[in-house]
Amino acid sequence: MTVRTPSSRIRRAVTPLALCAGLTVGLTACAADPDEGTNGVGRLSAPEIEGKAQTAADAAKAVRLSGTLVSKGGTFKLNMRLKQDGATGSVTTKNSTFELLRVGDALYLKADAGFWDHDDQATHGAAEAGSEAADTLGDKYVKVPQGDPSYKQLRGFTEMGPLLDGLIGLHGEKVKGDRDQIGGVRTVKVKGGADGEGGTLDVSLDGVPYPVQFARGGGAGVVVLSEWNKDFPLAAPSKEETLDYGKQLPRT
């Protein structure tokens, strides 16, 4: 029978630790690799990660964009599905919600009667006319004339490329942030400035490094980007569902 001395028992206990603890480098080598099983972009520098995300977004054919935008014109809640030749979804403002549908250059707006009826600011005669128009236009797809002042503004909510470029661009020095998980997707953060004052972009660590979320600087809103490259049907509404109001929409 062999009797181990206390010193031999101590040596046996510490031997496995010694394999990973001789130096700080040793400790690091034995720690879990946060990038194991990922697409590897977490190992890149902040500008490189942003570049990968931008390249992936530019190459995508479709995306869902949802969230809130705060601007001088107010607060907008978006829920849009976008692709290169059109879009469909909804926009909510302080006073109303309306649907947008774009197929090529044809842009349609759908809202309830309350969106069109603003008789509280009109004369009696104009109020009656406005109410009649509201009853006619409510819950119908109204084709927005390209010459109408609102066409360009409304179309801006449906343009995939320009909308993404305007929403997910970081400002200031790019700083690599922490890892996170958004909607079940592992991400790495890239910040514009040390405190994210120029925005914070979450980039997917799973599969293609698509942008997953963008928090605009100064509390100007957060948008989530999902369903990348997932196609969806896009077709003009039927004639029965559509009204063509002419060269200019009624004032709202």
PDB file of C-alpha atoms in Angstrom:
ATOM      1  CA  MET A   1       0.000   0.000   0.000  1.00  0.00           C
ATOM      2  CA  THR A   2       1.384   3.354  -1.038  1.00  0.00           C
ATOM      3  CA  VAL A   3       0.834   6.272   1.266  1.00  0.00           C
ATOM      4  CA  ARG A   4       0.868   9.590  -0.515  1.00  0.00           C
ATOM      5  CA  THR A   5       2.298  12.508   1.358  1.00  0.00           C
ATOM      6  CA  PRO A   6       0.358  15.758   1.543  1.00  0.00           C
ATOM      7  CA  SER A   7       2.802  17.296  -0.901  1.00  0.00           C
ATOM      8  CA  SER A   8       2.171  14.589  -3.526  1.00  0.00           C
ATOM      9  CA  ARG A   9      -1.605  15.030  -3.216  1.00  0.00           C
ATOM     10  CA  ILE A  10      -1.204  18.767  -3.675  1.00  0.00           C
ATOM     11  CA  ARG A  11       0.934  18.240  -6.782  1.00  0.00           C
ATOM     12  CA  ARG A  12      -1.734  15.929  -8.281  1.00  0.00           C
ATOM     13  CA  ALA A  13      -4.440  18.497  -7.593  1.00  0.00           C
ATOM     14  CA  VAL A  14      -2.627  21.443  -9.079  1.00  0.00           C
ATOM     15  CA  THR A  15      -1.161  19.727 -12.152  1.00  0.00           C
ATOM     16  CA  PRO A  16      -4.262  20.258 -14.360  1.00  0.00           C
ATOM     17  CA  LEU A  17      -4.421  23.860 -13.237  1.00  0.00           C
ATOM     18  CA  ALA A  18      -0.785  24.356 -14.031  1.00  0.00           C
ATOM     19  CA  LEU A  19      -1.403  23.400 -17.627  1.00  0.00           C
ATOM     20  CA  CYS A  20      -3.587  26.459 -18.022  1.00  0.00           C
ATOM     21  CA  ALA A  21      -2.251  28.826 -15.414  1.00  0.00           C
ATOM     22  CA  GLY A  22       1.498  29.197 -15.763  1.00  0.00           C
ATOM     23  CA  LEU A  23       1.152  32.606 -17.405  1.00  0.00           C
ATOM     24  CA  THR A  24      -1.647  35.006 -18.311  1.00  0.00           C
ATOM     25  CA  VAL A  25      -1.322  33.748 -21.854  1.00  0.00           C
ATOM     26  CA  GLY A  26      -2.006  30.265 -20.603  1.00  0.00           C
ATOM     27  CA  LEU A  27      -5.168  31.376 -18.849  1.00  0.00           C
ATOM     28  CA  THR A  28      -6.393  33.083 -22.003  1.00  0.00           C
ATOM     29  CA  ALA A  29      -5.720  29.986 -24.067  1.00  0.00           C
ATOM     30  CA  CYS A  30      -7.912  27.871 -21.783  1.00  0.00           C
ATOM     31  CA  ALA A  31     -10.819  30.337 -21.694  1.00  0.00           C
ATOM     32  CA  ALA A  32     -13.843  29.749 -23.915  1.00  0.00           C
ATOM     33  CA  ASP A  33     -13.526  31.273 -27.377  1.00  0.00           C
ATOM     34  CA  PRO A  34     -16.475  33.708 -27.806  1.00  0.00           C
ATOM     35  CA  ASP A  35     -16.167  33.359 -31.582  1.00  0.00           C
ATOM     36  CA  GLU A  36     -16.284  29.575 -31.685  1.00  0.00           C
ATOM     37  CA  GLY A  37     -19.048  28.472 -34.054  1.00  0.00           C
ATOM     38  CA  THR A  38     -19.615  31.989 -35.430  1.00  0.00           C
ATOM     39  CA  ASN A  39     -18.942  33.523 -38.835  1.00  0.00           C
ATOM     40  CA  GLY A  40     -15.718  35.000 -37.437  1.00  0.00           C
ATOM     41  CA  VAL A  41     -16.491  38.706 -37.873  1.00  0.00           C
ATOM     42  CA  GLY A  42     -16.198  39.175 -34.117  1.00  0.00           C
ATOM     43  CA  ARG A  43     -12.442  38.795 -34.507  1.00  0.00           C
ATOM     44  CA  LEU A  44     -12.236  41.738 -36.920  1.00  0.00           C
ATOM     45  CA  SER A  45     -11.698  45.413 -36.171  1.00  0.00           C
ATOM     46  CA  ALA A  46     -14.676  47.761 -35.846  1.00  0.00           C
ATOM     47  CA  PRO A  47     -14.293  49.301 -39.342  1.00  0.00           C
ATOM     48  CA  GLU A  48     -13.923  45.830 -40.859  1.00  0.00           C
ATOM     49  CA  ILE A  49     -17.087  44.581 -39.127  1.00  0.00           C
ATOM     50  CA  GLU A  50     -19.041  47.615 -40.334  1.00  0.00           C
ATOM     51  CA  GLY A  51     -17.720  47.038 -43.849  1.00  0.00           C
ATOM     52  CA  LYS A  52     -18.785  43.392 -43.825  1.00  0.00           C
ATOM     53  CA  ALA A  53     -22.268  44.359 -42.651  1.00  0.00           C
ATOM     54  CA  GLN A  54     -22.596  47.064 -45.299  1.00  0.00           C
ATOM     55  CA  THR A  55     -21.484  44.696 -48.042  1.00  0.00           C
ATOM     56  CA  ALA A  56     -24.005  42.076 -46.905  1.00  0.00           C
ATOM     57  CA  ALA A  57     -26.815  44.641 -46.802  1.00  0.00           C
ATOM     58  CA  ASP A  58     -25.946  46.008 -50.239  1.00  0.00           C
ATOM     59  CA  ALA A  59     -26.081  42.519 -51.744  1.00  0.00           C
ATOM     60  CA  ALA A  60     -29.397  41.550 -50.140  1.00  0.00           C
ATOM     61  CA  LYS A  61     -32.555  41.410 -52.230  1.00  0.00           C
ATOM     62  CA  ALA A  62     -35.099  41.865 -49.421  1.00  0.00           C
ATOM     63  CA  VAL A  63     -35.406  42.796 -45.740  1.00  0.00           C
ATOM     64  CA  ARG A  64     -37.964  43.600 -43.050  1.00  0.00           C
ATOM     65  CA  LEU A  65     -37.392  46.867 -41.213  1.00  0.00           C
ATOM     66  CA  SER A  66     -39.301  47.640 -38.027  1.00  0.00           C
ATOM     67  CA  GLY A  67     -38.848  50.135 -35.236  1.00  0.00           C
ATOM     68  CA  THR A  68     -39.079  53.782 -34.329  1.00  0.00           C
ATOM     69  CA  LEU A  69     -37.489  56.861 -35.871  1.00  0.00           C
ATOM     70  CA  VAL A  70     -37.403  60.234 -34.144  1.00  0.00           C
ATOM     71  CA  SER A  71     -36.844  63.364 -36.221  1.00  0.00           C
ATOM     72  CA  LYS A  72     -37.724  67.039 -36.235  1.00  0.00           C
ATOM     73  CA  GLY A  73     -40.875  66.108 -38.083  1.00  0.00           C
ATOM     74  CA  GLY A  74     -42.022  63.825 -35.278  1.00  0.00           C
ATOM     75  CA  THR A  75     -41.855  60.163 -34.336  1.00  0.00           C
ATOM     76  CA  PHE A  76     -42.497  57.441 -36.903  1.00  0.00           C
ATOM     77  CA  LYS A  77     -43.066  53.752 -36.260  1.00  0.00           C
ATOM     78  CA  LEU A  78     -42.175  51.641 -39.275  1.00  0.00           C
ATOM     79  CA  ASN A  79     -43.024  48.072 -40.173  1.00  0.00           C
ATOM     80  CA  MET A  80     -41.926  47.684 -43.783  1.00  0.00           C
ATOM     81  CA  ARG A  81     -40.930  44.781 -45.999  1.00  0.00           C
ATOM     82  CA  LEU A  82     -38.596  46.082 -48.659  1.00  0.00           C
ATOM     83  CA  LYS A  83     -36.998  44.866 -51.853  1.00  0.00           C
ATOM     84  CA  GLN A  84     -35.415  46.497 -54.840  1.00  0.00           C
ATOM     85  CA  ASP A  85     -38.551  46.877 -56.944  1.00  0.00           C
ATOM     86  CA  GLY A  86     -41.046  47.782 -54.242  1.00  0.00           C
ATOM     87  CA  ALA A  87     -42.266  47.516 -50.686  1.00  0.00           C
ATOM     88  CA  THR A  88     -45.280  46.970 -48.470  1.00  0.00           C
ATOM     89  CA  GLY A  89     -45.993  47.824 -44.866  1.00  0.00           C
ATOM     90  CA  SER A  90     -47.224  50.468 -42.479  1.00  0.00           C
ATOM     91  CA  VAL A  91     -46.148  53.793 -41.010  1.00  0.00           C
ATOM     92  CA  THR A  92     -47.543  55.134 -37.746  1.00  0.00           C
ATOM     93  CA  THR A  93     -47.303  58.784 -36.736  1.00  0.00           C
ATOM     94  CA  LYS A  94     -48.617  60.601 -33.683  1.00  0.00           C
ATOM     95  CA  ASN A  95     -52.059  61.004 -35.210  1.00  0.00           C
ATOM     96  CA  SER A  96     -52.529  58.164 -37.659  1.00  0.00           C
ATOM     97  CA  THR A  97     -51.469  54.903 -39.218  1.00  0.00           C
ATOM     98  CA  PHE A  98     -51.366  54.324 -42.944  1.00  0.00           C
ATOM     99  CA  GLU A  99     -50.272  51.540 -45.244  1.00  0.00           C
ATOM    100  CA  LEU A 100     -47.898  51.955 -48.161  1.00  0.00           C
ATOM    101  CA  LEU A 101     -47.559  49.716 -51.181  1.00  0.00           C
ATOM    102  CA  ARG A 102     -45.103  50.382 -53.986  1.00  0.00           C
ATOM    103  CA  VAL A 103     -44.821  48.260 -57.105  1.00  0.00           C
ATOM    104  CA  GLY A 104     -42.164  49.750 -59.363  1.00  0.00           C
ATOM    105  CA  ASP A 105     -42.939  53.462 -59.609  1.00  0.00           C
ATOM    106  CA  ALA A 106     -46.606  53.015 -58.713  1.00  0.00           C
ATOM    107  CA  LEU A 107     -47.185  54.082 -55.107  1.00  0.00           C
ATOM    108  CA  TYR A 108     -50.390  53.415 -53.182  1.00  0.00           C
ATOM    109  CA  LEU A 109     -51.570  54.795 -49.852  1.00  0.00           C
ATOM    110  CA  LYS A 110     -54.266  53.138 -47.742  1.00  0.00           C
ATOM    111  CA  ALA A 111     -55.745  54.644 -44.580  1.00  0.00           C
ATOM    112  CA  ASP A 112     -59.044  54.851 -42.736  1.00  0.00           C
ATOM    113  CA  ALA A 113     -61.503  57.721 -43.160  1.00  0.00           C
ATOM    114  CA  GLY A 114     -60.101  59.532 -40.137  1.00  0.00           C
ATOM    115  CA  PHE A 115     -56.769  59.972 -41.905  1.00  0.00           C
ATOM    116  CA  TRP A 116     -58.416  61.917 -44.740  1.00  0.00           C
ATOM    117  CA  ASP A 117     -61.034  63.827 -42.721  1.00  0.00           C
ATOM    118  CA  HIS A 118     -59.729  67.037 -41.105  1.00  0.00           C
ATOM    119  CA  ASP A 119     -62.945  68.992 -40.820  1.00  0.00           C
ATOM    120  CA  ASP A 120     -61.883  70.492 -37.490  1.00  0.00           C
ATOM    121  CA  GLN A 121     -59.638  72.875 -39.431  1.00  0.00           C
ATOM    122  CA  ALA A 122     -62.016  73.596 -42.309  1.00  0.00           C
ATOM    123  CA  THR A 123     -64.966  75.836 -43.042  1.00  0.00           C
ATOM    124  CA  HIS A 124     -68.414  74.252 -42.990  1.00  0.00           C
ATOM    125  CA  GLY A 125     -68.525  73.767 -46.760  1.00  0.00           C
ATOM    126  CA  ALA A 126     -64.989  72.455 -46.931  1.00  0.00           C
ATOM    127  CA  ALA A 127     -65.684  70.189 -43.975  1.00  0.00           C
ATOM    128  CA  GLU A 128     -68.607  68.566 -45.777  1.00  0.00           C
ATOM    129  CA  ALA A 129     -66.483  68.083 -48.870  1.00  0.00           C
ATOM    130  CA  GLY A 130     -63.663  66.682 -46.759  1.00  0.00           C
ATOM    131  CA  SER A 131     -65.995  64.228 -45.050  1.00  0.00           C
ATOM    132  CA  GLU A 132     -67.348  63.041 -48.384  1.00  0.00           C
ATOM    133  CA  ALA A 133     -63.811  62.555 -49.689  1.00  0.00           C
ATOM    134  CA  ALA A 134     -62.875  60.713 -46.505  1.00  0.00           C
ATOM    135  CA  ASP A 135     -65.834  58.361 -46.873  1.00  0.00           C
ATOM    136  CA  THR A 136     -64.796  57.686 -50.450  1.00  0.00           C
ATOM    137  CA  LEU A 137     -61.072  57.242 -49.820  1.00  0.00           C
ATOM    138  CA  GLY A 138     -61.207  55.462 -46.475  1.00  0.00           C
ATOM    139  CA  ASP A 139     -59.808  51.915 -46.542  1.00  0.00           C
ATOM    140  CA  LYS A 140     -59.113  52.135 -50.272  1.00  0.00           C
ATOM    141  CA  TYR A 141     -55.746  52.034 -51.998  1.00  0.00           C
ATOM    142  CA  VAL A 142     -55.301  55.572 -53.272  1.00  0.00           C
ATOM    143  CA  LYS A 143     -52.751  55.903 -56.043  1.00  0.00           C
ATOM    144  CA  VAL A 144     -50.332  58.699 -55.196  1.00  0.00           C
ATOM    145  CA  PRO A 145     -49.683  60.865 -58.281  1.00  0.00           C
ATOM    146  CA  GLN A 146     -45.969  61.253 -59.012  1.00  0.00           C
ATOM    147  CA  GLY A 147     -46.494  64.987 -59.332  1.00  0.00           C
ATOM    148  CA  ASP A 148     -47.996  65.279 -55.857  1.00  0.00           C
ATOM    149  CA  PRO A 149     -45.686  66.904 -53.263  1.00  0.00           C
ATOM    150  CA  SER A 150     -46.145  63.924 -50.941  1.00  0.00           C
ATOM    151  CA  TYR A 151     -45.028  61.331 -53.509  1.00  0.00           C
ATOM    152  CA  LYS A 152     -41.313  61.740 -52.933  1.00  0.00           C
ATOM    153  CA  GLN A 153     -41.651  61.808 -49.151  1.00  0.00           C
ATOM    154  CA  LEU A 154     -43.872  58.736 -48.998  1.00  0.00           C
ATOM    155  CA  ARG A 155     -41.750  56.850 -51.513  1.00  0.00           C
ATOM    156  CA  GLY A 156     -38.766  57.403 -49.230  1.00  0.00           C
ATOM    157  CA  PHE A 157     -40.277  54.911 -46.772  1.00  0.00           C
ATOM    158  CA  THR A 158     -40.282  52.249 -49.516  1.00  0.00           C
ATOM    159  CA  GLU A 159     -36.801  52.594 -51.057  1.00  0.00           C
ATOM    160  CA  MET A 160     -34.680  49.751 -49.715  1.00  0.00           C
ATOM    161  CA  GLY A 161     -31.199  51.023 -50.628  1.00  0.00           C
ATOM    162  CA  PRO A 162     -31.518  54.692 -49.648  1.00  0.00           C
ATOM    163  CA  LEU A 163     -33.512  53.855 -46.526  1.00  0.00           C
ATOM    164  CA  LEU A 164     -30.897  51.404 -45.270  1.00  0.00           C
ATOM    165  CA  ASP A 165     -28.053  53.772 -46.131  1.00  0.00           C
ATOM    166  CA  GLY A 166     -29.731  56.533 -44.165  1.00  0.00           C
ATOM    167  CA  LEU A 167     -30.590  54.394 -41.168  1.00  0.00           C
ATOM    168  CA  ILE A 168     -27.601  52.164 -40.468  1.00  0.00           C
ATOM    169  CA  GLY A 169     -24.679  54.506 -41.114  1.00  0.00           C
ATOM    170  CA  LEU A 170     -22.361  55.129 -38.166  1.00  0.00           C
ATOM    171  CA  HIS A 171     -20.827  58.538 -37.501  1.00  0.00           C
ATOM    172  CA  GLY A 172     -17.512  59.210 -35.793  1.00  0.00           C
ATOM    173  CA  GLU A 173     -14.664  56.878 -34.939  1.00  0.00           C
ATOM    174  CA  LYS A 174     -15.706  53.220 -35.108  1.00  0.00           C
ATOM    175  CA  VAL A 175     -15.350  51.405 -31.771  1.00  0.00           C
ATOM    176  CA  LYS A 176     -15.834  47.676 -31.252  1.00  0.00           C
ATOM    177  CA  GLY A 177     -18.373  46.893 -28.538  1.00  0.00           C
ATOM    178  CA  ASP A 178     -19.647  43.889 -26.631  1.00  0.00           C
ATOM    179  CA  ARG A 179     -21.346  40.781 -27.889  1.00  0.00           C
ATOM    180  CA  ASP A 180     -25.093  40.477 -27.492  1.00  0.00           C
ATOM    181  CA  GLN A 181     -28.091  38.448 -28.609  1.00  0.00           C
ATOM    182  CA  ILE A 182     -31.078  40.002 -30.405  1.00  0.00           C
ATOM    183  CA  GLY A 183     -34.082  37.936 -31.356  1.00  0.00           C
ATOM    184  CA  GLY A 184     -32.083  34.759 -30.883  1.00  0.00           C
ATOM    185  CA  VAL A 185     -29.269  35.977 -33.148  1.00  0.00           C
ATOM    186  CA  ARG A 186     -25.791  36.390 -31.695  1.00  0.00           C
ATOM    187  CA  THR A 187     -24.316  39.789 -32.505  1.00  0.00           C
ATOM    188  CA  VAL A 188     -21.269  41.980 -32.039  1.00  0.00           C
ATOM    189  CA  LYS A 189     -21.684  45.718 -31.590  1.00  0.00           C
ATOM    190  CA  VAL A 190     -19.924  48.477 -33.478  1.00  0.00           C
ATOM    191  CA  LYS A 191     -20.318  51.973 -32.068  1.00  0.00           C
ATOM    192  CA  GLY A 192     -19.882  55.387 -33.581  1.00  0.00           C
ATOM    193  CA  GLY A 193     -17.794  57.025 -30.857  1.00  0.00           C
ATOM    194  CA  ALA A 194     -16.897  55.585 -27.472  1.00  0.00           C
ATOM    195  CA  ASP A 195     -20.420  56.033 -26.095  1.00  0.00           C
ATOM    196  CA  GLY A 196     -22.305  55.302 -29.282  1.00  0.00           C
ATOM    197  CA  GLU A 197     -23.192  58.938 -29.836  1.00  0.00           C
ATOM    198  CA  GLY A 198     -22.872  58.288 -33.571  1.00  0.00           C
ATOM    199  CA  GLY A 199     -25.092  55.206 -33.423  1.00  0.00           C
ATOM    200  CA  THR A 200     -24.661  51.553 -32.441  1.00  0.00           C
ATOM    201  CA  LEU A 201     -24.872  48.757 -34.997  1.00  0.00           C
ATOM    202  CA  ASP A 202     -25.389  45.099 -34.069  1.00  0.00           C
ATOM    203  CA  VAL A 203     -23.970  42.731 -36.671  1.00  0.00           C
ATOM    204  CA  SER A 204     -24.886  39.046 -36.879  1.00  0.00           C
ATOM    205  CA  LEU A 205     -22.322  36.490 -35.743  1.00  0.00           C
ATOM    206  CA  ASP A 206     -24.466  33.715 -37.221  1.00  0.00           C
ATOM    207  CA  GLY A 207     -24.238  33.018 -40.937  1.00  0.00           C
ATOM    208  CA  VAL A 208     -24.035  36.076 -43.197  1.00  0.00           C
ATOM    209  CA  PRO A 209     -22.970  39.162 -41.175  1.00  0.00           C
ATOM    210  CA  TYR A 210     -26.161  41.143 -41.783  1.00  0.00           C
ATOM    211  CA  PRO A 211     -27.045  44.197 -39.705  1.00  0.00           C
ATOM    212  CA  VAL A 212     -29.519  43.044 -37.029  1.00  0.00           C
ATOM    213  CA  GLN A 213     -30.260  46.236 -35.121  1.00  0.00           C
ATOM    214  CA  PHE A 214     -29.321  49.883 -35.286  1.00  0.00           C
ATOM    215  CA  ALA A 215     -29.738  52.310 -32.400  1.00  0.00           C
ATOM    216  CA  ARG A 216     -29.491  55.875 -33.644  1.00  0.00           C
ATOM    217  CA  GLY A 217     -27.407  58.285 -31.613  1.00  0.00           C
ATOM    218  CA  GLY A 218     -29.047  60.699 -29.207  1.00  0.00           C
ATOM    219  CA  GLY A 219     -32.048  58.468 -28.610  1.00  0.00           C
ATOM    220  CA  ALA A 220     -33.332  59.067 -32.139  1.00  0.00           C
ATOM    221  CA  GLY A 221     -34.841  55.622 -32.465  1.00  0.00           C
ATOM    222  CA  VAL A 222     -34.054  51.918 -32.799  1.00  0.00           C
ATOM    223  CA  VAL A 223     -34.718  49.781 -35.869  1.00  0.00           C
ATOM    224  CA  VAL A 224     -34.557  45.997 -36.168  1.00  0.00           C
ATOM    225  CA  LEU A 225     -33.603  44.367 -39.480  1.00  0.00           C
ATOM    226  CA  SER A 226     -34.715  40.817 -40.130  1.00  0.00           C
ATOM    227  CA  GLU A 227     -35.859  38.388 -42.839  1.00  0.00           C
ATOM    228  CA  TRP A 228     -32.861  39.260 -44.985  1.00  0.00           C
ATOM    229  CA  ASN A 229     -33.199  37.877 -48.544  1.00  0.00           C
ATOM    230  CA  LYS A 230     -36.628  36.408 -47.725  1.00  0.00           C
ATOM    231  CA  ASP A 231     -38.766  37.156 -50.760  1.00  0.00           C
ATOM    232  CA  PHE A 232     -42.416  38.178 -50.478  1.00  0.00           C
ATOM    233  CA  PRO A 233     -45.259  38.711 -52.979  1.00  0.00           C
ATOM    234  CA  LEU A 234     -45.709  42.188 -54.380  1.00  0.00           C
ATOM    235  CA  ALA A 235     -48.603  43.093 -56.669  1.00  0.00           C
ATOM    236  CA  ALA A 236     -50.708  46.126 -57.422  1.00  0.00           C
ATOM    237  CA  PRO A 237     -54.144  46.138 -55.780  1.00  0.00           C
ATOM    238  CA  SER A 238     -57.173  45.266 -57.880  1.00  0.00           C
ATOM    239  CA  LYS A 239     -59.172  47.962 -59.632  1.00  0.00           C
ATOM    240  CA  GLU A 240     -62.011  47.423 -57.169  1.00  0.00           C
ATOM    241  CA  GLU A 241     -59.681  48.237 -54.269  1.00  0.00           C
ATOM    242  CA  THR A 242     -58.068  51.259 -55.921  1.00  0.00           C
ATOM    243  CA  LEU A 243     -59.003  54.896 -56.374  1.00  0.00           C
ATOM    244  CA  ASP A 244     -57.136  57.311 -58.598  1.00  0.00           C
ATOM    245  CA  TYR A 245     -57.765  60.771 -57.158  1.00  0.00           C
ATOM    246  CA  GLY A 246     -56.197  62.582 -60.070  1.00  0.00           C
ATOM    247  CA  LYS A 247     -53.090  64.727 -60.212  1.00  0.00           C
ATOM    248  CA  GLN A 248     -53.009  65.613 -56.527  1.00  0.00           C
ATOM    249  CA  LEU A 249     -54.164  63.972 -53.310  1.00  0.00           C
ATOM    250  CA  PRO A 250     -56.647  65.764 -51.040  1.00  0.00           C
ATOM    251  CA  ARG A 251     -54.868  67.760 -48.326  1.00  0.00           C
ATOM    252  CA  THR A 252     -54.403  65.882 -45.038  1.00  0.00           C
TER     253      THR A 252
END
